[in-house]
Tab-separated table of C-alpha atoms and ligand atoms in Angstrom:
chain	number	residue	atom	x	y	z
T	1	UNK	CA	84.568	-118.078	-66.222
T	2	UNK	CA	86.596	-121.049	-65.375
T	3	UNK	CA	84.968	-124.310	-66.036
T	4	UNK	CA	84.008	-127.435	-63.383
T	5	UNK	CA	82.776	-129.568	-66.416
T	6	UNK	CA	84.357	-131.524	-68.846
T	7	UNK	CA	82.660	-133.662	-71.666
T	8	UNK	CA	82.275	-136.415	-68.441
T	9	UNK	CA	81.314	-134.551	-65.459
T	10	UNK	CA	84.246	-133.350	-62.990
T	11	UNK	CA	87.314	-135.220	-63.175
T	12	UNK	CA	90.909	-135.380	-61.627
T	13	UNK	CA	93.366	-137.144	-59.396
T	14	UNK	CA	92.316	-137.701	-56.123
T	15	UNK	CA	93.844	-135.326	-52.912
T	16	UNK	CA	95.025	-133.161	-56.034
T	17	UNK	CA	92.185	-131.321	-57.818
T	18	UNK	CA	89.693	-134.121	-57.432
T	19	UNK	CA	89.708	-133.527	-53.292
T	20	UNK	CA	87.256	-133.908	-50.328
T	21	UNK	CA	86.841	-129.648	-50.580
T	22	UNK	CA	85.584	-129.827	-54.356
T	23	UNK	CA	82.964	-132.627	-53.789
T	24	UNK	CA	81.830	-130.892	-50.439
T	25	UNK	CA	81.306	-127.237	-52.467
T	26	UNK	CA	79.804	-128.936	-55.326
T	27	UNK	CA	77.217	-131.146	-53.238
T	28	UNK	CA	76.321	-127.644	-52.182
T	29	UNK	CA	75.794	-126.272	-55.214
T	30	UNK	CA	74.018	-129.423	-56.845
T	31	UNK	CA	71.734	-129.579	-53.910
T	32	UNK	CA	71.465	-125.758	-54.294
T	33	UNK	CA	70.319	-126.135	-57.473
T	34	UNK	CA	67.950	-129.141	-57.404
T	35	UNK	CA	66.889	-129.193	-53.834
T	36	UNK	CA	64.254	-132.207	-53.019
T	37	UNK	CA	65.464	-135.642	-53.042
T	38	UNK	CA	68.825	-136.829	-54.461
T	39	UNK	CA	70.107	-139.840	-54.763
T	40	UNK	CA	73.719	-140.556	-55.026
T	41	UNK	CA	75.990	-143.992	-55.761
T	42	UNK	CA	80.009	-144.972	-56.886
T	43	UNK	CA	81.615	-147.120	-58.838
T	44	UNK	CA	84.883	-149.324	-57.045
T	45	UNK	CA	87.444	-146.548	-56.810
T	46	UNK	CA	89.064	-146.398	-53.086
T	47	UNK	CA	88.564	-142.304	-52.990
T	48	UNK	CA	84.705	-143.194	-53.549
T	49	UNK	CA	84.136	-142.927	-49.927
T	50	UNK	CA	86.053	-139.934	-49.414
T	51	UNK	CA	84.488	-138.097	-51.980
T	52	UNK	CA	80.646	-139.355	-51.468
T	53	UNK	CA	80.488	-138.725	-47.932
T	54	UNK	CA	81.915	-135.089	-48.604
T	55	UNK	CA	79.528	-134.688	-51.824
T	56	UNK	CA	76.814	-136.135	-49.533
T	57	UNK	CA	77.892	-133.541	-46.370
T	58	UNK	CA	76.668	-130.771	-48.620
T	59	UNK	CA	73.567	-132.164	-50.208
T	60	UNK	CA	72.585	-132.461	-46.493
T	61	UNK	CA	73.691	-128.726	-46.041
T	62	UNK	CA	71.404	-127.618	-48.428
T	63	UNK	CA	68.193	-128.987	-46.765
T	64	UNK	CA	68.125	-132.028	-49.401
T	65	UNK	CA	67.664	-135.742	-48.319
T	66	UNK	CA	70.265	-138.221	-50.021
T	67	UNK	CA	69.631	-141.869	-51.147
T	68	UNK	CA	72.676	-143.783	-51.006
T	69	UNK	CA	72.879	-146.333	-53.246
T	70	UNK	CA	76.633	-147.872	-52.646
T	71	UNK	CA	78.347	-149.053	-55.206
T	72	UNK	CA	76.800	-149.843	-58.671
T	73	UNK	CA	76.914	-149.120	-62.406
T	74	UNK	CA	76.037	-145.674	-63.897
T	75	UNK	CA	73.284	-146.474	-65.327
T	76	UNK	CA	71.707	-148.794	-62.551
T	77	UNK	CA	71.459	-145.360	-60.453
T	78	UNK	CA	70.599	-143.351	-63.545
T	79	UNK	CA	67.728	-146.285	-63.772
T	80	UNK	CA	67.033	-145.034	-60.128
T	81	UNK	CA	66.791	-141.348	-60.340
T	82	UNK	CA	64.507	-142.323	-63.411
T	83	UNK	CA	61.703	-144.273	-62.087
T	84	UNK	CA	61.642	-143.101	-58.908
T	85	UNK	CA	60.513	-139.184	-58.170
T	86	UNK	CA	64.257	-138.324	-57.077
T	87	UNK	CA	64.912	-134.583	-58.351
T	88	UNK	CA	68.135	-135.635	-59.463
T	89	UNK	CA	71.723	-138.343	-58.839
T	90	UNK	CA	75.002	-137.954	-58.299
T	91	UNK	CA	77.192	-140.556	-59.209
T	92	UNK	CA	81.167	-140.469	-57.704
T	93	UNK	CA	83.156	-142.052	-60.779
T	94	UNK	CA	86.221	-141.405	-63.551
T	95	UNK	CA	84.600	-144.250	-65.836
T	96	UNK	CA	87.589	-145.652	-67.799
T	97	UNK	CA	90.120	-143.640	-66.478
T	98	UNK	CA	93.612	-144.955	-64.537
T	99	UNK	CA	92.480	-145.527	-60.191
T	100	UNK	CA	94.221	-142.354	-59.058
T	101	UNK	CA	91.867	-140.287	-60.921
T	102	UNK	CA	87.848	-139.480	-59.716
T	103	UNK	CA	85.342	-137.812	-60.427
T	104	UNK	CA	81.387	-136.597	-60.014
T	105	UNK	CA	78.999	-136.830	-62.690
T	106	UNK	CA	75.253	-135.517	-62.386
T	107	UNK	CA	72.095	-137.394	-63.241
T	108	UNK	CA	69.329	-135.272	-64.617
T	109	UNK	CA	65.560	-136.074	-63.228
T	110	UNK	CA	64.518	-138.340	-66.146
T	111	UNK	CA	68.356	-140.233	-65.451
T	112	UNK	CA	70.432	-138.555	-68.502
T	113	UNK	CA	73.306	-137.123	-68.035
T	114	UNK	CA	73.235	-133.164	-67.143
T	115	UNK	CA	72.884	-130.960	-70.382
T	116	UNK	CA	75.306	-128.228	-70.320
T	117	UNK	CA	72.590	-125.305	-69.417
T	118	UNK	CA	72.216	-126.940	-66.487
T	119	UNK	CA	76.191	-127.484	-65.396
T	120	UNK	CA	76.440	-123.688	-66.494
T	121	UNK	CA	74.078	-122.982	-63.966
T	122	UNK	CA	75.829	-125.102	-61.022
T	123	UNK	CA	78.997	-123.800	-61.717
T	124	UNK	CA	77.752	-120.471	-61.130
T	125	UNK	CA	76.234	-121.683	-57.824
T	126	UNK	CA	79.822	-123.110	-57.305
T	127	UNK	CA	81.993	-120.617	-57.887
T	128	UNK	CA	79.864	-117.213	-56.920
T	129	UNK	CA	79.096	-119.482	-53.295
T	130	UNK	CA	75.413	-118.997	-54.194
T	131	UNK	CA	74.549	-121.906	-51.681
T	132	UNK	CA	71.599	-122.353	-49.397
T	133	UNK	CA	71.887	-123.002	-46.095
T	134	UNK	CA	69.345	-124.971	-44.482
T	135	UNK	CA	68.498	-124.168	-40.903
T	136	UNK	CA	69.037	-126.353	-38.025
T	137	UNK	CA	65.774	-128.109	-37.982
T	138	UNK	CA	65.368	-128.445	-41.966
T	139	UNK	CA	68.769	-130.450	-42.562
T	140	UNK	CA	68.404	-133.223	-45.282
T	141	UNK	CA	68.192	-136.751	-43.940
T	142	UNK	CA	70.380	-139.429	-45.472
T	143	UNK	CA	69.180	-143.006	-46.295
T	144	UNK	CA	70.984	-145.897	-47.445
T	145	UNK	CA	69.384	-148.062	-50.619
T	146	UNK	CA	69.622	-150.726	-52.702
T	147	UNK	CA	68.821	-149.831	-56.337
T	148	UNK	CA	70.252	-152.834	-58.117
T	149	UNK	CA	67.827	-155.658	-58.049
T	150	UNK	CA	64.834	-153.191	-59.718
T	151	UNK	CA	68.108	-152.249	-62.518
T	152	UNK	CA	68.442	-156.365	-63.121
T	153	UNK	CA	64.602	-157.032	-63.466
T	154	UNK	CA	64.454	-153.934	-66.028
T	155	UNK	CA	67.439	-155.213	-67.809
T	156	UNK	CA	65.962	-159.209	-67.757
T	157	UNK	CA	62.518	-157.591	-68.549
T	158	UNK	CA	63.949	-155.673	-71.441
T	159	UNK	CA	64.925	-159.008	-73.611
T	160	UNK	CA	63.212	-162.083	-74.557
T	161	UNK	CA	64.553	-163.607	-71.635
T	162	UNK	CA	63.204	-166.811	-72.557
T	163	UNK	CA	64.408	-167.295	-76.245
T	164	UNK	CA	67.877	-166.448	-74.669
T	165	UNK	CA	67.561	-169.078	-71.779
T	166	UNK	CA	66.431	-171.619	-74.355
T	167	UNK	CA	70.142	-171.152	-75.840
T	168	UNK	CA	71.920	-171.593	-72.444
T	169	UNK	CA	74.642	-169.515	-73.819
T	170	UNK	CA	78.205	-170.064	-71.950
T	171	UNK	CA	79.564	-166.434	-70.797
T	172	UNK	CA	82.693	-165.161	-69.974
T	173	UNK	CA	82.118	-161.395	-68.335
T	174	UNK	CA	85.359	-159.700	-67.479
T	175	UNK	CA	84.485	-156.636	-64.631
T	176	UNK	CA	87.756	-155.357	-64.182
T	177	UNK	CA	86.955	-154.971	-60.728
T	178	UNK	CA	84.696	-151.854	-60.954
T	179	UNK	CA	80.951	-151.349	-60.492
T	180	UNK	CA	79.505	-154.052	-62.736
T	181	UNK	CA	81.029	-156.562	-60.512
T	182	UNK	CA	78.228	-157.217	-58.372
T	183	UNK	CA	75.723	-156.988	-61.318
T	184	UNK	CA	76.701	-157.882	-64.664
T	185	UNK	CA	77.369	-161.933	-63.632
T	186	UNK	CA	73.506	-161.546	-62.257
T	187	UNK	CA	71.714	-160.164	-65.207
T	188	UNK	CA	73.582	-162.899	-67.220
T	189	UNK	CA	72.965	-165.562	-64.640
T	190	UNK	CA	69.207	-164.423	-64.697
T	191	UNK	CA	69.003	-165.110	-68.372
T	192	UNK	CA	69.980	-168.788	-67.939
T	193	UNK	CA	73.475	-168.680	-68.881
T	194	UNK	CA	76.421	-170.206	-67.441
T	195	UNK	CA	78.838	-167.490	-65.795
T	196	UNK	CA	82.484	-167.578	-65.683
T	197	UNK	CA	83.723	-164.667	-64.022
T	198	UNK	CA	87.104	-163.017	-64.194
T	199	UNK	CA	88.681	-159.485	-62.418
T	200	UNK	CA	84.719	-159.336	-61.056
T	201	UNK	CA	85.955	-158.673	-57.147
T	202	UNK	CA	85.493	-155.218	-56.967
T	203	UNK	CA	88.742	-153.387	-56.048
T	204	UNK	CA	89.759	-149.996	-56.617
T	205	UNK	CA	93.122	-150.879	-57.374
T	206	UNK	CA	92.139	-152.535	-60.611
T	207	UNK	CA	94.494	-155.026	-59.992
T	208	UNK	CA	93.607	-157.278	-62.929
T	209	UNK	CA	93.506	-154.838	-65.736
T	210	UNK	CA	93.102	-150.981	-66.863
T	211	UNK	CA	89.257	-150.095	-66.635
T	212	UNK	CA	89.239	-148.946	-70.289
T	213	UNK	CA	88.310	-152.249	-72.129
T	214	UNK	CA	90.353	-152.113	-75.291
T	215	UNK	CA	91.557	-154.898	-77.027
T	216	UNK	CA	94.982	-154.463	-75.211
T	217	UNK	CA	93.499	-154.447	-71.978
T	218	UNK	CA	91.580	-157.684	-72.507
T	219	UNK	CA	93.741	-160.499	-73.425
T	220	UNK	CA	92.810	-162.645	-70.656
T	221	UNK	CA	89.401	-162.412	-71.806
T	222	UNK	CA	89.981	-163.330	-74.857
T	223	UNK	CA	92.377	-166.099	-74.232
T	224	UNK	CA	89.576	-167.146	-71.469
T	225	UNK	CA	87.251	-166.935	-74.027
T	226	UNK	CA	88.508	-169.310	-76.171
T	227	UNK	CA	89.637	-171.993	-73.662
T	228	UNK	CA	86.194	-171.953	-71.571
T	229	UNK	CA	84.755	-172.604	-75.070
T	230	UNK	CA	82.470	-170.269	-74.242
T	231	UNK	CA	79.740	-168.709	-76.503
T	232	UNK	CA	80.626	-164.788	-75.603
T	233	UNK	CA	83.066	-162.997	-73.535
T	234	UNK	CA	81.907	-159.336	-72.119
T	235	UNK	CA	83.810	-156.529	-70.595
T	236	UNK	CA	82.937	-153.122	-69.107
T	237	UNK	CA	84.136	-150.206	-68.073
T	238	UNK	CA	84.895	-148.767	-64.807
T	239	UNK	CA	81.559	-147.703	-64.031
T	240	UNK	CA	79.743	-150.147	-66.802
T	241	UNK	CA	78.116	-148.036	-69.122
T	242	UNK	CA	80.080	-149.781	-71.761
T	243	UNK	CA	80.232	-152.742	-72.981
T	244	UNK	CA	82.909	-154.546	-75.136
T	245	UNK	CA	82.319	-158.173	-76.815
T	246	UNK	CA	84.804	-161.109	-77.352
T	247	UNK	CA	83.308	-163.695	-80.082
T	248	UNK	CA	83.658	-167.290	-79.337
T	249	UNK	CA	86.852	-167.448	-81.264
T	250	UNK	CA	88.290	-165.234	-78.505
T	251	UNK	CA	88.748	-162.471	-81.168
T	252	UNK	CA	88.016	-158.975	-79.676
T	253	UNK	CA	84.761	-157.405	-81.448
T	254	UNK	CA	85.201	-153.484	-81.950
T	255	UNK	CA	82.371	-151.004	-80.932
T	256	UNK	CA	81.648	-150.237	-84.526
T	257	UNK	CA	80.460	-153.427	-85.390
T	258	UNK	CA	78.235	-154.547	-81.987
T	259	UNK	CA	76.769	-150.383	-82.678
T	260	UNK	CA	75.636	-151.787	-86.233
T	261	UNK	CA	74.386	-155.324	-85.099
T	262	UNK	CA	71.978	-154.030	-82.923
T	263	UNK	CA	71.501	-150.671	-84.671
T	264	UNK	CA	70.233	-153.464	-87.590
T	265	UNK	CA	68.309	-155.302	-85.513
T	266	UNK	CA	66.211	-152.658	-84.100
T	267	UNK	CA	66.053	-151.469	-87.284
T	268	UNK	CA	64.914	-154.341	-88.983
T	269	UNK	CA	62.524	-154.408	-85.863
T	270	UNK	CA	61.258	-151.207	-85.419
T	271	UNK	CA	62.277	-149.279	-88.303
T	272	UNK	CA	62.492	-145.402	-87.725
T	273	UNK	CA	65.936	-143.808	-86.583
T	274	UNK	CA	69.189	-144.379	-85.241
T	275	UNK	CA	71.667	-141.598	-83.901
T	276	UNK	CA	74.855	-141.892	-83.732
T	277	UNK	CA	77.995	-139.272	-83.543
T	278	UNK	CA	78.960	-138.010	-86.880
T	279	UNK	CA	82.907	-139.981	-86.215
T	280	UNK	CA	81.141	-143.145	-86.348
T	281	UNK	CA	82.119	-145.582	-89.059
T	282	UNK	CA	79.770	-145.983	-92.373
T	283	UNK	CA	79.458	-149.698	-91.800
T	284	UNK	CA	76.336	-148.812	-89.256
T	285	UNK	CA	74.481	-146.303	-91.693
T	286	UNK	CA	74.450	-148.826	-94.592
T	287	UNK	CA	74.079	-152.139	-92.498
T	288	UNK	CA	70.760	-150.032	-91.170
T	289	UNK	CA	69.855	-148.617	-94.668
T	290	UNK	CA	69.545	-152.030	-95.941
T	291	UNK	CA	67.030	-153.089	-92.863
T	292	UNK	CA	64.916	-150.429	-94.058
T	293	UNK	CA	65.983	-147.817	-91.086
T	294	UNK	CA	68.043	-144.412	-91.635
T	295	UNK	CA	70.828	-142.717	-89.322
T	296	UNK	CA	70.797	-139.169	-87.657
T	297	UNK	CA	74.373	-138.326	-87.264
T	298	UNK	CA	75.174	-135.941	-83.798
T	299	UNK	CA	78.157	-133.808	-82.408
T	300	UNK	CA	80.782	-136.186	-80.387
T	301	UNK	CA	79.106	-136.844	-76.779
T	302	UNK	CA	76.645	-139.628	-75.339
T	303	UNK	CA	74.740	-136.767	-73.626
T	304	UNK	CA	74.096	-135.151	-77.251
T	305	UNK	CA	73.712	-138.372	-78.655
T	306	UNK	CA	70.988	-138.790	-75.475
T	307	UNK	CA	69.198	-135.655	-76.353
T	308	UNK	CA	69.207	-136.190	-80.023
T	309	UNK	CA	67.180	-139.219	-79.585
T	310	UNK	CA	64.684	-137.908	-77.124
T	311	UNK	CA	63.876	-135.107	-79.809
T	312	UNK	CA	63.456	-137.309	-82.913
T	313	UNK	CA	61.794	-140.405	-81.135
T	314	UNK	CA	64.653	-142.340	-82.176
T	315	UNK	CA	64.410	-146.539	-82.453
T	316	UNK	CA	68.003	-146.645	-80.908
T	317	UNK	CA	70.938	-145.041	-80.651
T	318	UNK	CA	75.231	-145.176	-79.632
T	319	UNK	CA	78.273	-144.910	-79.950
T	320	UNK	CA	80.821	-147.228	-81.292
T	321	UNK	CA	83.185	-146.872	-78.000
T	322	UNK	CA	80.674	-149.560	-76.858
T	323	UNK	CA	77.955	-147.173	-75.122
T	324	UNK	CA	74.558	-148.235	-76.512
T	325	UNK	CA	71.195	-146.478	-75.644
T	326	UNK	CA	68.478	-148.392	-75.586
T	327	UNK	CA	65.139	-145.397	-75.201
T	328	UNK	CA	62.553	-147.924	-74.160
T	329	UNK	CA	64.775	-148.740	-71.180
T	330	UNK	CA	66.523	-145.216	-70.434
T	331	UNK	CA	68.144	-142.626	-72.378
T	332	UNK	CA	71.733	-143.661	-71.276
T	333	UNK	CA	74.347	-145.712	-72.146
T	334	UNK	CA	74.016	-149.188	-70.366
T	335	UNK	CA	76.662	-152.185	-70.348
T	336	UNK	CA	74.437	-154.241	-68.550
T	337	UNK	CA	71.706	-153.789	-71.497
T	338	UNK	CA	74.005	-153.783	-74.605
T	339	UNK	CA	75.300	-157.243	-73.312
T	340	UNK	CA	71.616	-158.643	-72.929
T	341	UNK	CA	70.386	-156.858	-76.548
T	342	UNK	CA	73.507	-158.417	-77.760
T	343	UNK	CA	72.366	-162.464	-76.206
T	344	UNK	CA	68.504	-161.739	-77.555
T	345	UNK	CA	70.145	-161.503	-81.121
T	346	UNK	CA	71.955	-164.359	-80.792
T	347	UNK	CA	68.949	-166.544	-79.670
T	348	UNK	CA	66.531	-164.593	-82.031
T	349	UNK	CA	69.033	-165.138	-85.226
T	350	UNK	CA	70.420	-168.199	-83.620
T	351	UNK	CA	73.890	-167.201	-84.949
T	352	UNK	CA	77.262	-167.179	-83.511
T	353	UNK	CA	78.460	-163.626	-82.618
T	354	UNK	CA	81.373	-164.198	-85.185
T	355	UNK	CA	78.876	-164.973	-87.702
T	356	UNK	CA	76.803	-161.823	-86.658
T	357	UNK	CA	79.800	-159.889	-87.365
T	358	UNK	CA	80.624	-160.958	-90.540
T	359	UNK	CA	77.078	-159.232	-91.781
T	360	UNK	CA	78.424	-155.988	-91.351
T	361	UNK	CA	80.330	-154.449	-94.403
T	362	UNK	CA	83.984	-154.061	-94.104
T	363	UNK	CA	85.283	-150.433	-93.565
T	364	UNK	CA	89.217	-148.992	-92.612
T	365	UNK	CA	89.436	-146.093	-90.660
T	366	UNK	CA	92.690	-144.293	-90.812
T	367	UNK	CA	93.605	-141.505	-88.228
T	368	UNK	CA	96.482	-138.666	-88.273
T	369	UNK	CA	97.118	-135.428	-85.922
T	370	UNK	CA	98.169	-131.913	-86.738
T	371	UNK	CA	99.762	-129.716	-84.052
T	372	UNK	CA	97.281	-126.394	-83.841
T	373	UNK	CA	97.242	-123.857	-81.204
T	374	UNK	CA	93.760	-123.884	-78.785
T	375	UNK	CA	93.730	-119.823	-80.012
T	376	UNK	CA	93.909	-120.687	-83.691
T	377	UNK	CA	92.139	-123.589	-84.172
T	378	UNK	CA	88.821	-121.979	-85.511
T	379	UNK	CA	90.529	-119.512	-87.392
T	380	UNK	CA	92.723	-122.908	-89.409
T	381	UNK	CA	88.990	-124.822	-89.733
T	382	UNK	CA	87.621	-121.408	-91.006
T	383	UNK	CA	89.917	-121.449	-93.927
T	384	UNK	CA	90.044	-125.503	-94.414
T	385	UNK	CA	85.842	-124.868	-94.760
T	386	UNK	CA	86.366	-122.304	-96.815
T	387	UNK	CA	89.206	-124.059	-98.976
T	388	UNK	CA	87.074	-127.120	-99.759
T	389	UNK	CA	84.045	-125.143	-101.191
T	390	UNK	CA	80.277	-125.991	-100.489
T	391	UNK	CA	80.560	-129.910	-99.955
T	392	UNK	CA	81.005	-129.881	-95.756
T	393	UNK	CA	78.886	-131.229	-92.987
T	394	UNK	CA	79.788	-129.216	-90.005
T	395	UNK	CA	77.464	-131.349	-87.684
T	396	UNK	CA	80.715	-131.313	-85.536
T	397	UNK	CA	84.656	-130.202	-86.987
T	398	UNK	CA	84.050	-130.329	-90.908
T	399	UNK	CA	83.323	-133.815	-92.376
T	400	UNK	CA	83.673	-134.454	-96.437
T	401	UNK	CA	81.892	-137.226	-98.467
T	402	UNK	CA	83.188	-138.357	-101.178
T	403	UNK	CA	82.967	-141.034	-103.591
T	404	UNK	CA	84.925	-143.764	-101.825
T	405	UNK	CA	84.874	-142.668	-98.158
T	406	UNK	CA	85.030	-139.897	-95.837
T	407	UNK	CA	87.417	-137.647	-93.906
T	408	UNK	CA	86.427	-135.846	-90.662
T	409	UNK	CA	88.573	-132.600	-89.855
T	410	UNK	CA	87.916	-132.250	-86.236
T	411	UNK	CA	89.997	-130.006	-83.702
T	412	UNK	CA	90.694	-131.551	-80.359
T	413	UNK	CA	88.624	-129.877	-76.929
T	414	UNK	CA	91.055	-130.460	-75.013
T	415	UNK	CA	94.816	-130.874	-76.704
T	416	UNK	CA	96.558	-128.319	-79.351
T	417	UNK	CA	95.902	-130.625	-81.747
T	418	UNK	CA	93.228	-130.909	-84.774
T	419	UNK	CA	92.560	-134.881	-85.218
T	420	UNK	CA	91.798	-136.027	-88.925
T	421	UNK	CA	89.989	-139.401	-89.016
T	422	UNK	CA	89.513	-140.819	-92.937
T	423	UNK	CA	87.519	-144.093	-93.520
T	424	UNK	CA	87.103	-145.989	-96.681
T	425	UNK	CA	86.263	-149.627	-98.114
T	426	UNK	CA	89.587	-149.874	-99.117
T	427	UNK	CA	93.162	-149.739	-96.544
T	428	UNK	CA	95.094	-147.904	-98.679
T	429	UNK	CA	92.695	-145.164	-99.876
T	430	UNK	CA	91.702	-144.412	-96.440
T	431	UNK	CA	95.302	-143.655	-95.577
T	432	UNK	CA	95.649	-141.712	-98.340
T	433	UNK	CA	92.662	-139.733	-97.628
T	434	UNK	CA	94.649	-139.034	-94.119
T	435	UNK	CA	97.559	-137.887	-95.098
T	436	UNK	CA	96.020	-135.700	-98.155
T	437	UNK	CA	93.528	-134.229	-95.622
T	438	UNK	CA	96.537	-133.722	-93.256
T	439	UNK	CA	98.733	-132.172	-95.902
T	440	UNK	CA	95.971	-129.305	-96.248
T	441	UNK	CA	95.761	-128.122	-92.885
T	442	UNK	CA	99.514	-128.023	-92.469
T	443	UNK	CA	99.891	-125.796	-95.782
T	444	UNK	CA	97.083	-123.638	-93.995
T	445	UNK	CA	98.850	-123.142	-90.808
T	446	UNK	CA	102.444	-122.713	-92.702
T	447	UNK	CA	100.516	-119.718	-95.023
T	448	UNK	CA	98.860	-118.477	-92.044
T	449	UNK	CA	102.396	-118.044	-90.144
T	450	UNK	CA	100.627	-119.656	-87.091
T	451	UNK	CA	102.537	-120.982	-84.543
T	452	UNK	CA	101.630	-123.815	-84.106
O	1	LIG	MG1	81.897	-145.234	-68.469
């Protein structure tokens, strides 16, 4: 069977494969599927409309009524669908991808992100045209919402708000024009702290910079940063589930290290566990070890990671591309609650975020690619496992330990091509580690004859 879902929902470029037809069939088949009460919000993008009032046609086919929430962040609706006794949310986004693309992503009753069961299920609705049909007289009703003020009084609620207003922290939040725009400068605003806003109109277009916040995409924040003499600069994603932090140098923080500040700091707090994906970097298992907490590593994924942390009661839980779950508040990743965890540690440590960096132990990560077939991919990682003898976790790809780092064989879902990711205290070793991990699945595919 052909697949609908990716790793992030349904994706493509608008009027091509992400079109008004697709969102109408699949609002049939979600609302199919769930029936009851759905609700259903966007990020900025300027197909939102197109696609939510097609998405929303067939939810309203189905005999389903439809909350519309507008525009807001992912996890404000996911917040929502949570508390309220919607059967389930649709939210019309492509996250961090380029403005021509779109896409739909589905919101589970409790607000995580669809498991895979379920999508298998929909798409079978979707492509077998298993859809209901309400009659005349039982057609869903549509009602418009507003779902963001309850998502900034659970954020504020979250944090010691007043600890952090004592510090009347300067803050620089950088939107890039999509869905945190109307609520990120709020939460902050509501936690006493002076807000400087920047790309925070929303606009489709992204005029003021790519909606993936990586470091190149951010100068301007970081250069604001600096200039504002601000304490903090934020910036989030296109639908602000992730947040990325600028310290008050203006120097960009990476994911790795704000995932093991707070991962410490619950730990420290709470104790218990913290999952993260089995790629992320070392520096969060032993800055947690040594506040008396341990890490459960997961496949690649925020919904896995999600899951993983519902089953073993974890104390938190991310990733280090900036997504942080916070359980108490919602099994989700949330921008708008990574940047106020982030403030509370501040004011509760009463450190710089520079200074709360420097805490975390130093680790290199070196990456390297090897052209592989999609056909022979598991037959090449079949013979690598096999090759390296009994020392492999094969939580996801096949990851090695050794005495001085790690290396993480993983093939690519999506390209002909397997990824090797080494990491190691020292620069040099963890390239070395690369290309020595590389080497050996190139001499597998050249004995295997595989094109590759
Ligand atoms: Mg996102």
């Amino acid at each position: 069977m052909s697949r609908l879902f990716g790793t992030n929902g349904v994706r493509g470029v608008t009027n091509e494969d992400m079109n008004a037809e697709l969102a109408l069939k699949l609002g049939k088949s979600i609302g199919t599927f769930f029936g009851g009460d759905i609700a259903i919000g966007t990020d900025t993008r300027t197909s939102n409309e197109l696609l939510k009032n097609a998405a929303i046609a067939g939810l309203l086919s189905t005999g389903c009524n439809v909350f519309d929430a507008g525009m807001l962040p992912s996890p404000a609706l996911q917040y929502y669908v949570k508390k309220s006794d919607k059967t389930a949310g649709v939210i019309i986004t492509a996250s961090h991808n380029p403005p021509e693309f779109n896409g739909i992503k589905v919101i589970d009753e409790d607000g995580t992100e669809l498991g895979k069961d379920k999508e298998d299920k929909i798409e079978d609705i979707y492509f077998n045209e298993k859809w209901a049909a309400a009659k005349w007289n039982e057609i869903g009703k549509l009602h418009k919402i507003d779902a963001t003020e309850e998502y900034i009084n659970a954020v504020v609620g979250r944090v010691d708000a007043d600890k952090i207003r004592e510090k009347g922290f300067t803050v620089v939040l950088d939107c890039g024009n999509g869905a945190g725009s109307h609520v990120e400068p709020y939460i902050m605003s509501r936690l006493g702290c002076k807000v400087i806003t920047l790309n925070s109109q929303p606009d489709g277009r992204f005029p003021g910079r790519n909606a993936e916040p990586i470091k190149e995409n951010v100068s301007d924040l970081m250069r604001m940063v600096k200039e504002c003499g601000a304490d903090i600069g934020i910036a989030y994603d296109g639908d602000a589930d992730r947040a990325i932090f600028i310290d008050e140098r203006g120097e960009y923080i990476y994911g790795d290290k704000t995932l093991a500040i707070v991962s410490g700091y619950m730990a420290e707090k709470k104790g218990g566990v913290i999952v993260t994906p089995v790629s992320t970097s070392s520096c969060v298992e032993e800055f947690v070890r040594k506040k008396g907490g341990r890490v459960v590593y997961t496949k690649v994924g925020s919904p896995i990671v999600a899951r993983k942390m519902i089953e073993v009661g974890a104390t938190f839980g991310g990733e280090e591309n900036g997504g942080l779950i916070f359980p108490e508040h919602q099994y989700c990743r949330d921008g708008g609650m990574a940047s106020a965890a982030i403030l509370e540690i501040m004011a509760v440590r009463g450190k710089k975020l520079s200074e709360l960096v420097a805490e975390i132990p130093e680790y290199h990560l070196a990456k390297t690619k090897v052209k592989c077939s999609n056909e022979k991919k598991k037959e090449v990682m079949e013979a690598f496992v096999k090759n390296e003898g009994g020392n492999v976790d094969l939580t996801d790809g096949a990851k090695i330990y050794m005495e001085n780092g790690w290396v993480l064989v993983r093939p690519s879902g999506t390209e002909p091509i397997i990824r090797i990711y080494a990491e190691s205290k020292e620069k040099e070793m963890a390239g070395r580690l690369a290309d020595e991990y590389k080497k050996k699945i190139e001499e597998i595919i050249a004995e295997k004859g595989y094109i590759s």
